[in-house]
PDB file of N, CA and C in Angstrom:
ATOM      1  N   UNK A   1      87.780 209.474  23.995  1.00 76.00           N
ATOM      2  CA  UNK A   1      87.522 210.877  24.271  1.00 76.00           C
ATOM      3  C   UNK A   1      86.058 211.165  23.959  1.00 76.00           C
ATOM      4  N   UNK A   2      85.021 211.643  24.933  1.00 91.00           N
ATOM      5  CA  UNK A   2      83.994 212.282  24.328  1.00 91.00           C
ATOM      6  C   UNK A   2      84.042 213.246  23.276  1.00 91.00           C
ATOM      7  N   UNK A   3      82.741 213.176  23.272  1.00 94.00           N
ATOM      8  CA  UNK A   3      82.399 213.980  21.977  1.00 94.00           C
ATOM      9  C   UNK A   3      82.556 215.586  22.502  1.00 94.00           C
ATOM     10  N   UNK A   4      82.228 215.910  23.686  1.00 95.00           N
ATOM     11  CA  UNK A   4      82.539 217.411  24.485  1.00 95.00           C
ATOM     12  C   UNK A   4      83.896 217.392  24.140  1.00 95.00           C
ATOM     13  N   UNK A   5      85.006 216.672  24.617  1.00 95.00           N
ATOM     14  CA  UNK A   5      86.253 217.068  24.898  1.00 95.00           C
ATOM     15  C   UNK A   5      86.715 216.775  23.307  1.00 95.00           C
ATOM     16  N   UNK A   6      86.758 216.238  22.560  1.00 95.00           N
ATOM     17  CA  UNK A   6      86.867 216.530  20.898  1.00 95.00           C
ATOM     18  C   UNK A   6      86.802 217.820  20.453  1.00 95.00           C
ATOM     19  N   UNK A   7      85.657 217.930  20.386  1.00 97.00           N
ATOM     20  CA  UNK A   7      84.893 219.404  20.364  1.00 97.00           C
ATOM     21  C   UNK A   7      85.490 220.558  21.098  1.00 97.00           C
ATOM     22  N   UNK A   8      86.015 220.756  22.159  1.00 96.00           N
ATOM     23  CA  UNK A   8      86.771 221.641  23.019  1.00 96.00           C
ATOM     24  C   UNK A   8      88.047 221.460  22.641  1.00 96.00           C
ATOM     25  N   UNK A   9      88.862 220.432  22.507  1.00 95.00           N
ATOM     26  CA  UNK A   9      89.903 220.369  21.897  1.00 95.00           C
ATOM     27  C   UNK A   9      90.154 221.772  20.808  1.00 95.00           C
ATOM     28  N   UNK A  10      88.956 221.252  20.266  1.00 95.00           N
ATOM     29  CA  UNK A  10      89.246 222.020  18.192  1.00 95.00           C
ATOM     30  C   UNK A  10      89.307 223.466  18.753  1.00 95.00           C
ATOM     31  N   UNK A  11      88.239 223.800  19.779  1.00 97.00           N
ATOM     32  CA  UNK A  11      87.949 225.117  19.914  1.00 97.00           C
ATOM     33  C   UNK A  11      89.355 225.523  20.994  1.00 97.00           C
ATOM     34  N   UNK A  12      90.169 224.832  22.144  1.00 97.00           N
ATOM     35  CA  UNK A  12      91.000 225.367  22.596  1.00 97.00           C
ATOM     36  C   UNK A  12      92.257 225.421  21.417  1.00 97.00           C
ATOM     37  N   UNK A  13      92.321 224.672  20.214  1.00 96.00           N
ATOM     38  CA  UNK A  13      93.375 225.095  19.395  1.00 96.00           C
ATOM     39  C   UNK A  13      93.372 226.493  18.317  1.00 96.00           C
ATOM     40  N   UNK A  14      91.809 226.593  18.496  1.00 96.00           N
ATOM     41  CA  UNK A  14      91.642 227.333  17.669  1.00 96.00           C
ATOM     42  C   UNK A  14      91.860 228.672  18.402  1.00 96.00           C
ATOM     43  N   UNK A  15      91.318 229.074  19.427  1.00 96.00           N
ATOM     44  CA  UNK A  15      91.136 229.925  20.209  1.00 96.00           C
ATOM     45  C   UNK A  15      92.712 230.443  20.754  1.00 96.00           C
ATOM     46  N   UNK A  16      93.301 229.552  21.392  1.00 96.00           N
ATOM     47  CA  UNK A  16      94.710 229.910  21.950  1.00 96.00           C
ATOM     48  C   UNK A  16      95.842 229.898  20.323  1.00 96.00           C
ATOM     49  N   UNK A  17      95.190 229.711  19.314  1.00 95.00           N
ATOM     50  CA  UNK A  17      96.058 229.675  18.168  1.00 95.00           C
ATOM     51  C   UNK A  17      97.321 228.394  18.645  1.00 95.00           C
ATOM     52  N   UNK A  18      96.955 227.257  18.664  1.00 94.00           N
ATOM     53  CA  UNK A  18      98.163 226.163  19.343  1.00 94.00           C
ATOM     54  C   UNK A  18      98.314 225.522  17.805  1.00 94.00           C
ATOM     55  N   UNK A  19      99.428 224.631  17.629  1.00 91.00           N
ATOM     56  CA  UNK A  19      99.970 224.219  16.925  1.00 91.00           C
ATOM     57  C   UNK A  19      98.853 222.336  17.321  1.00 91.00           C
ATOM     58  N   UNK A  20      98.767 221.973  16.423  1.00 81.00           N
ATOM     59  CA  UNK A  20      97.839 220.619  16.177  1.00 81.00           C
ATOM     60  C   UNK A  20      98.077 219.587  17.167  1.00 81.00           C
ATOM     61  N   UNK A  21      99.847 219.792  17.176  1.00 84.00           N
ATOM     62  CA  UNK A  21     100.462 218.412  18.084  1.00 84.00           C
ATOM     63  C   UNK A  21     100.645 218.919  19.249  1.00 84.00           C
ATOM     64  N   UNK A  22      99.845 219.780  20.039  1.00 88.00           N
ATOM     65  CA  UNK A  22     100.286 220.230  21.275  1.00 88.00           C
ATOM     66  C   UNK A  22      99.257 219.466  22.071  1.00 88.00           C
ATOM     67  N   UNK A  23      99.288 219.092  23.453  1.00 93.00           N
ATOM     68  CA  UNK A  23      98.705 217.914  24.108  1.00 93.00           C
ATOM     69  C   UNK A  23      97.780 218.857  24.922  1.00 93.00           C
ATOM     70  N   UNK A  24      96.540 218.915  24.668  1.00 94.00           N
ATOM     71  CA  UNK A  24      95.694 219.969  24.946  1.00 94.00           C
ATOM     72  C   UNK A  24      95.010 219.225  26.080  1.00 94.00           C
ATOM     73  N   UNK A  25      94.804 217.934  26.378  1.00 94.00           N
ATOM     74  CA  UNK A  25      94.141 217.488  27.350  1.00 94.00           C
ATOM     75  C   UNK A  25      95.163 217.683  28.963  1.00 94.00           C
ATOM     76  N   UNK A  26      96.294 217.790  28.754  1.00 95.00           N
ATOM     77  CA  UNK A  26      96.811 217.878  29.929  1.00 95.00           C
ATOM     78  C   UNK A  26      97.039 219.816  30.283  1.00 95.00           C
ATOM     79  N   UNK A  27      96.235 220.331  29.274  1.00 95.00           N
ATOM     80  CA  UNK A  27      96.917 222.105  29.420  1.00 95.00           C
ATOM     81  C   UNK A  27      96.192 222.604  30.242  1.00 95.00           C
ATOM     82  N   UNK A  28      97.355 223.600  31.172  1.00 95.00           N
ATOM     83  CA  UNK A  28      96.850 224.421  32.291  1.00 95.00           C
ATOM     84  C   UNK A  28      96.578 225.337  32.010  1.00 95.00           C
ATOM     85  N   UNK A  29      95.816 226.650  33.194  1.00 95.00           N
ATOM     86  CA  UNK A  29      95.966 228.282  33.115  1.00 95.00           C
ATOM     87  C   UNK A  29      97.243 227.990  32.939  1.00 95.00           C
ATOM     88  N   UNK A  30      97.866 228.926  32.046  1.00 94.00           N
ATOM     89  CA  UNK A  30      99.471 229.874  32.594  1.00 94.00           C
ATOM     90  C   UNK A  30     100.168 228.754  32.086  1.00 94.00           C
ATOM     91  N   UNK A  31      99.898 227.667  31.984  1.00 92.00           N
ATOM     92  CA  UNK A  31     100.694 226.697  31.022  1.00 92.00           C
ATOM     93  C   UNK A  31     101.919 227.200  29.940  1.00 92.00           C
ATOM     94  N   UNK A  32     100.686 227.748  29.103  1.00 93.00           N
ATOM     95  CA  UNK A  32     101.660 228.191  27.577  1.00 93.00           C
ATOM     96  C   UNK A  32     101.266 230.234  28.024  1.00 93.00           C
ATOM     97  N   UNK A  33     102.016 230.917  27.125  1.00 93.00           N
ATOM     98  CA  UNK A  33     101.806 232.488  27.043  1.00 93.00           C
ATOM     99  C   UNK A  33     100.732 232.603  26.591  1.00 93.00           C
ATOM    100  N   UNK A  34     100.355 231.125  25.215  1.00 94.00           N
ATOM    101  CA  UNK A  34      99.240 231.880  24.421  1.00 94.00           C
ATOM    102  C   UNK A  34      97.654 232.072  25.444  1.00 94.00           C
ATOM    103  N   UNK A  35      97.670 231.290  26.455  1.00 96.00           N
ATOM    104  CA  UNK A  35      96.625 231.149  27.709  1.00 96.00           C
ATOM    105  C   UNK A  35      96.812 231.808  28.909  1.00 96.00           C
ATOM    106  N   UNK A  36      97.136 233.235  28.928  1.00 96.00           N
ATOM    107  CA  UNK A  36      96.975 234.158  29.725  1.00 96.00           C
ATOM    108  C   UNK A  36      95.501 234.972  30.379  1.00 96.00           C
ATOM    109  N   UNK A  37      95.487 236.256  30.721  1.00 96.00           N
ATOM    110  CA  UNK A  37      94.450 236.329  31.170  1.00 96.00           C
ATOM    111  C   UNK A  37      93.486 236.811  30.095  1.00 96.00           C
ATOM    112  N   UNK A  38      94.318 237.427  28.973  1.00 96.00           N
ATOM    113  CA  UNK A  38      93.477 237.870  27.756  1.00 96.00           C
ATOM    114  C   UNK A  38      93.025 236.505  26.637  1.00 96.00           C
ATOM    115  N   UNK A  39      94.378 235.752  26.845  1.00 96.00           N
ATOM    116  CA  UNK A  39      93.438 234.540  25.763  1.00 96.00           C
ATOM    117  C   UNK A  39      92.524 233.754  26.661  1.00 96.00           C
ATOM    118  N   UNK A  40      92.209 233.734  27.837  1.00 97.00           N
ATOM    119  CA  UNK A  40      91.833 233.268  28.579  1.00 97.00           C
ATOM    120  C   UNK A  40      90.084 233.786  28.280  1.00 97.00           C
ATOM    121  N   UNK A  41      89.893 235.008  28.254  1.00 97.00           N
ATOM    122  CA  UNK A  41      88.686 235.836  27.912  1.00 97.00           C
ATOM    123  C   UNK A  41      88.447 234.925  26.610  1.00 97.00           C
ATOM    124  N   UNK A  42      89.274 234.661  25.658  1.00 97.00           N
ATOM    125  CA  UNK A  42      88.944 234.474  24.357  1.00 97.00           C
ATOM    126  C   UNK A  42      89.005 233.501  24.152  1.00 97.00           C
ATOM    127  N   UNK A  43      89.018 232.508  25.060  1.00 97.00           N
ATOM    128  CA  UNK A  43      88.788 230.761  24.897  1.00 97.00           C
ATOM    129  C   UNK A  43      87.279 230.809  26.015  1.00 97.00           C
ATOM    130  N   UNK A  44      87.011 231.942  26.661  1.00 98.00           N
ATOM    131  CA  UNK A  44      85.801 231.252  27.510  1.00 98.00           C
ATOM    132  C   UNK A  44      84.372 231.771  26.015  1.00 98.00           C
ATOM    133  N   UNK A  45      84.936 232.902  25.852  1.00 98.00           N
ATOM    134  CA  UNK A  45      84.071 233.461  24.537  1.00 98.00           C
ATOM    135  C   UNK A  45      83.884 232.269  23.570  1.00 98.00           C
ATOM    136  N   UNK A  46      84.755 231.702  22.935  1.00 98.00           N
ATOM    137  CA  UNK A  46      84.786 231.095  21.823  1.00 98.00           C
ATOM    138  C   UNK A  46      83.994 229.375  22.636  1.00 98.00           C
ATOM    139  N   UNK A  47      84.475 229.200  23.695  1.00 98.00           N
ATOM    140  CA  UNK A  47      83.466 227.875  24.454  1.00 98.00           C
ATOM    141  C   UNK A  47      81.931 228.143  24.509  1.00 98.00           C
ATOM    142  N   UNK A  48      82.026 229.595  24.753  1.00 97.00           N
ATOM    143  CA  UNK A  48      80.449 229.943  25.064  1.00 97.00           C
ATOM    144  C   UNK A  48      80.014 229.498  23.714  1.00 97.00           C
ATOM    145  N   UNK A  49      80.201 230.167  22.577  1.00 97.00           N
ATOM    146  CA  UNK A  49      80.147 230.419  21.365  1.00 97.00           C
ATOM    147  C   UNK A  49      80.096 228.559  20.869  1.00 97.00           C
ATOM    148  N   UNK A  50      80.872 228.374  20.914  1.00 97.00           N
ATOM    149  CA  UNK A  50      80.396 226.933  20.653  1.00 97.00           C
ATOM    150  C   UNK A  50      79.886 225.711  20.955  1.00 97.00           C
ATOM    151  N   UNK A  51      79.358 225.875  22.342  1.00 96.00           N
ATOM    152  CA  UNK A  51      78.381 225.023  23.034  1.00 96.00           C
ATOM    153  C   UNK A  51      76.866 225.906  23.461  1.00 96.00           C
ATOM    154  N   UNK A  52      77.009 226.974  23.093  1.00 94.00           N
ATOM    155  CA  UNK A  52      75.551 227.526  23.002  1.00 94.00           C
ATOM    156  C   UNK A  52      75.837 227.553  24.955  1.00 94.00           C
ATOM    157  N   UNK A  53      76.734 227.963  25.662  1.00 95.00           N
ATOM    158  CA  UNK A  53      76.435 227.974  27.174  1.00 95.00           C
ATOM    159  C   UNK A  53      76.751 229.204  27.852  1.00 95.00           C
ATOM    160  N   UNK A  54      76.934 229.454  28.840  1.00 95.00           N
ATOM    161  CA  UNK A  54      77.246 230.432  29.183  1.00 95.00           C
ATOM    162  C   UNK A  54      77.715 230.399  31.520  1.00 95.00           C
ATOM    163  N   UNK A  55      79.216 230.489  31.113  1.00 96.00           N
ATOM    164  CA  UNK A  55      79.542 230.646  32.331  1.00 96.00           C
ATOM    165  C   UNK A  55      79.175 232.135  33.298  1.00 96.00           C
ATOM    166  N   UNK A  56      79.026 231.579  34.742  1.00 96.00           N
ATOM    167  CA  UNK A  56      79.489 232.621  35.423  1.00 96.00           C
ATOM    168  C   UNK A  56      80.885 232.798  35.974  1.00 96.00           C
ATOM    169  N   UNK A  57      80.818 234.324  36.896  1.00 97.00           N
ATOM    170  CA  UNK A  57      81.919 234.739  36.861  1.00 97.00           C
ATOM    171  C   UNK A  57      83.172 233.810  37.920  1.00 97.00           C
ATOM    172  N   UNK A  58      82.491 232.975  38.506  1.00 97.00           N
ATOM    173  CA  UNK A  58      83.096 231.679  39.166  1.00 97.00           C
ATOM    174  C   UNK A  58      83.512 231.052  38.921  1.00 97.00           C
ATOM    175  N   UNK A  59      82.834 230.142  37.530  1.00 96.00           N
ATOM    176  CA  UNK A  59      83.276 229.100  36.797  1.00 96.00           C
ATOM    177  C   UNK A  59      84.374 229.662  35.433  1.00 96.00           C
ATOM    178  N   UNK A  60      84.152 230.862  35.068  1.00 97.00           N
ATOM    179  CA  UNK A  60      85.817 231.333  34.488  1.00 97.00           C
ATOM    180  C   UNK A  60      86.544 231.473  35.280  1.00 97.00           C
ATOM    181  N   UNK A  61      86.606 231.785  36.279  1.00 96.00           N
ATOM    182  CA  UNK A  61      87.996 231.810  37.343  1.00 96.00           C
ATOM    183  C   UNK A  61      88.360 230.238  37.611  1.00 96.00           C
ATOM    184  N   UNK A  62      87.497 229.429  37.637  1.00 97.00           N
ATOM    185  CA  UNK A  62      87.644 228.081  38.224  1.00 97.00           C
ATOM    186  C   UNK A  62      88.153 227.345  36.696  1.00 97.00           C
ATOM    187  N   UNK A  63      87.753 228.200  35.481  1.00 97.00           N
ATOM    188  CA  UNK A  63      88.163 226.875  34.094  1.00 97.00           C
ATOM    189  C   UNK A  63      89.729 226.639  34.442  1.00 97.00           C
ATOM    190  N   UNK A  64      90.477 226.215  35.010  1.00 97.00           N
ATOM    191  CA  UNK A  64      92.268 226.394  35.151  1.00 97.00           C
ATOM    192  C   UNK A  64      92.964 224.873  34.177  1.00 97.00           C
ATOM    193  N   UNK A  65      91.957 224.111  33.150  1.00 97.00           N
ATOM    194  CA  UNK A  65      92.511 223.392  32.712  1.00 97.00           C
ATOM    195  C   UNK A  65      91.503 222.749  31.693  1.00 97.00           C
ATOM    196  N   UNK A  66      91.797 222.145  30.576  1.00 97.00           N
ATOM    197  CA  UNK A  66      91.212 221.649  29.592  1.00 97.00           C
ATOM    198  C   UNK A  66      90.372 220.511  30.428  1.00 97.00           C
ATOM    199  N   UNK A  67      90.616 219.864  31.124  1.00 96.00           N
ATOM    200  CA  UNK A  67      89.650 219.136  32.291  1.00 96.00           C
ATOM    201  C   UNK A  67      88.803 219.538  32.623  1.00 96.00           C
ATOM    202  N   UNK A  68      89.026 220.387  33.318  1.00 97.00           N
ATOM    203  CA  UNK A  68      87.730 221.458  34.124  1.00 97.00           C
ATOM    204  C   UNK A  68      86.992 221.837  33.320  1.00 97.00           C
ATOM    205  N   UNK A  69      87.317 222.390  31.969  1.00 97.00           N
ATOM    206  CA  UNK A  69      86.299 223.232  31.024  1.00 97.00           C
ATOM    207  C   UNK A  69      85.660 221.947  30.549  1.00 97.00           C
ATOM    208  N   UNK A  70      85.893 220.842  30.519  1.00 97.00           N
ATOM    209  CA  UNK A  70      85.724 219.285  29.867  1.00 97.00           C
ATOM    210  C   UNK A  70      84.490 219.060  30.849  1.00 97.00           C
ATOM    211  N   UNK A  71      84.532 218.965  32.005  1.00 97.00           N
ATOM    212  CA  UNK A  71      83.358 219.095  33.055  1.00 97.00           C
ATOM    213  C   UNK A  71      82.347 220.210  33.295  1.00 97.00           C
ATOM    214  N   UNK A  72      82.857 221.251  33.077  1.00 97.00           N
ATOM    215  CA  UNK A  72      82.005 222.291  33.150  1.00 97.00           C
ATOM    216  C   UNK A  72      80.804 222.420  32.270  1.00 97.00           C
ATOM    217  N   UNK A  73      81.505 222.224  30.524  1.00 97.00           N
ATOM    218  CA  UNK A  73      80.989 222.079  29.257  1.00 97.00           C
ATOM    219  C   UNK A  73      79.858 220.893  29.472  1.00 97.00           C
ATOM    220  N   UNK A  74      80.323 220.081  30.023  1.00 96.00           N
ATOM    221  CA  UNK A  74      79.280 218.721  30.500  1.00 96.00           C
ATOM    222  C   UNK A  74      78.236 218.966  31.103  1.00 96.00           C
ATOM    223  N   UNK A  75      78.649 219.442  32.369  1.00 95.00           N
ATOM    224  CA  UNK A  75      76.832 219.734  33.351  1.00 95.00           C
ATOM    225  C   UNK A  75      76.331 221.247  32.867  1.00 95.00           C
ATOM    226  N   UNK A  76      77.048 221.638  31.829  1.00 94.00           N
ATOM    227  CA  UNK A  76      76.123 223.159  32.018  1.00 94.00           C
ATOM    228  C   UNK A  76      75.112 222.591  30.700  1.00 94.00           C
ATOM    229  N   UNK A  77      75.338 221.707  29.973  1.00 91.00           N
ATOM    230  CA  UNK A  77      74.940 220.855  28.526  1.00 91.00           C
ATOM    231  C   UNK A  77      73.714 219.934  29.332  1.00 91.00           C
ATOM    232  N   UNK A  78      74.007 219.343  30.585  1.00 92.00           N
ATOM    233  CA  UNK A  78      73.573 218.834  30.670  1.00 92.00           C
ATOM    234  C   UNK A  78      72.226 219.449  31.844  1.00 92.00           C
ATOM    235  N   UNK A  79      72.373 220.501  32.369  1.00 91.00           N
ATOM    236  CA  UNK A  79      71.910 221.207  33.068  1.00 91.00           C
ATOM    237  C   UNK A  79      70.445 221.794  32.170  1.00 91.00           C
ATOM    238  N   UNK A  80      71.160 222.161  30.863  1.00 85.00           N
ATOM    239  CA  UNK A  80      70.017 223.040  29.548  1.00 85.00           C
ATOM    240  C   UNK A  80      69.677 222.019  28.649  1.00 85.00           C
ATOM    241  N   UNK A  81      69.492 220.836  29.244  1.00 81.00           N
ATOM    242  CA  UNK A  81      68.818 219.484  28.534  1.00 81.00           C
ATOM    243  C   UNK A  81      67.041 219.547  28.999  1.00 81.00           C
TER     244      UNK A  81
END
């Protein structure tokens, strides 16, 4: 696992409040309740917040999975290199 998706891990458990053993690399939008459209606001906040990045209003509609935000987190890191 990279060091991004480690790192996003901690912050999608922390953020959606998930239990430790929940399998965060395979989690969708709409997956669990706790990842609706409001925790949804509050996992892109808390990503911003901890990679120093900042999405547009495209790429939050498009985060629909711990993958995607795993890639996104990547070229926008790698974009402000």
């Amino acid at each position: 696992m990279s060091e991004v998706a480690t790192k996003l891990r901690e912050v999608f458990v922390e953020a959606l409040e998930l239990d430790d053993d929940v399998n965060v690399e395979t989690l969708k939008y709409r997956d669990i309740d706790a990842w609706d459209s409001v925790g949804h606001m509050a996992l892109v906040a808390a990503i911003e917040d901890e990679f120093d990045v900042q999405f547009d209003t495209d790429q939050v509609i498009d985060m629909s999975s711990f993958k995607v935000a795993v890639d996104m987190v990547t070229q926008l890191q790698a974009a402000n290199a």
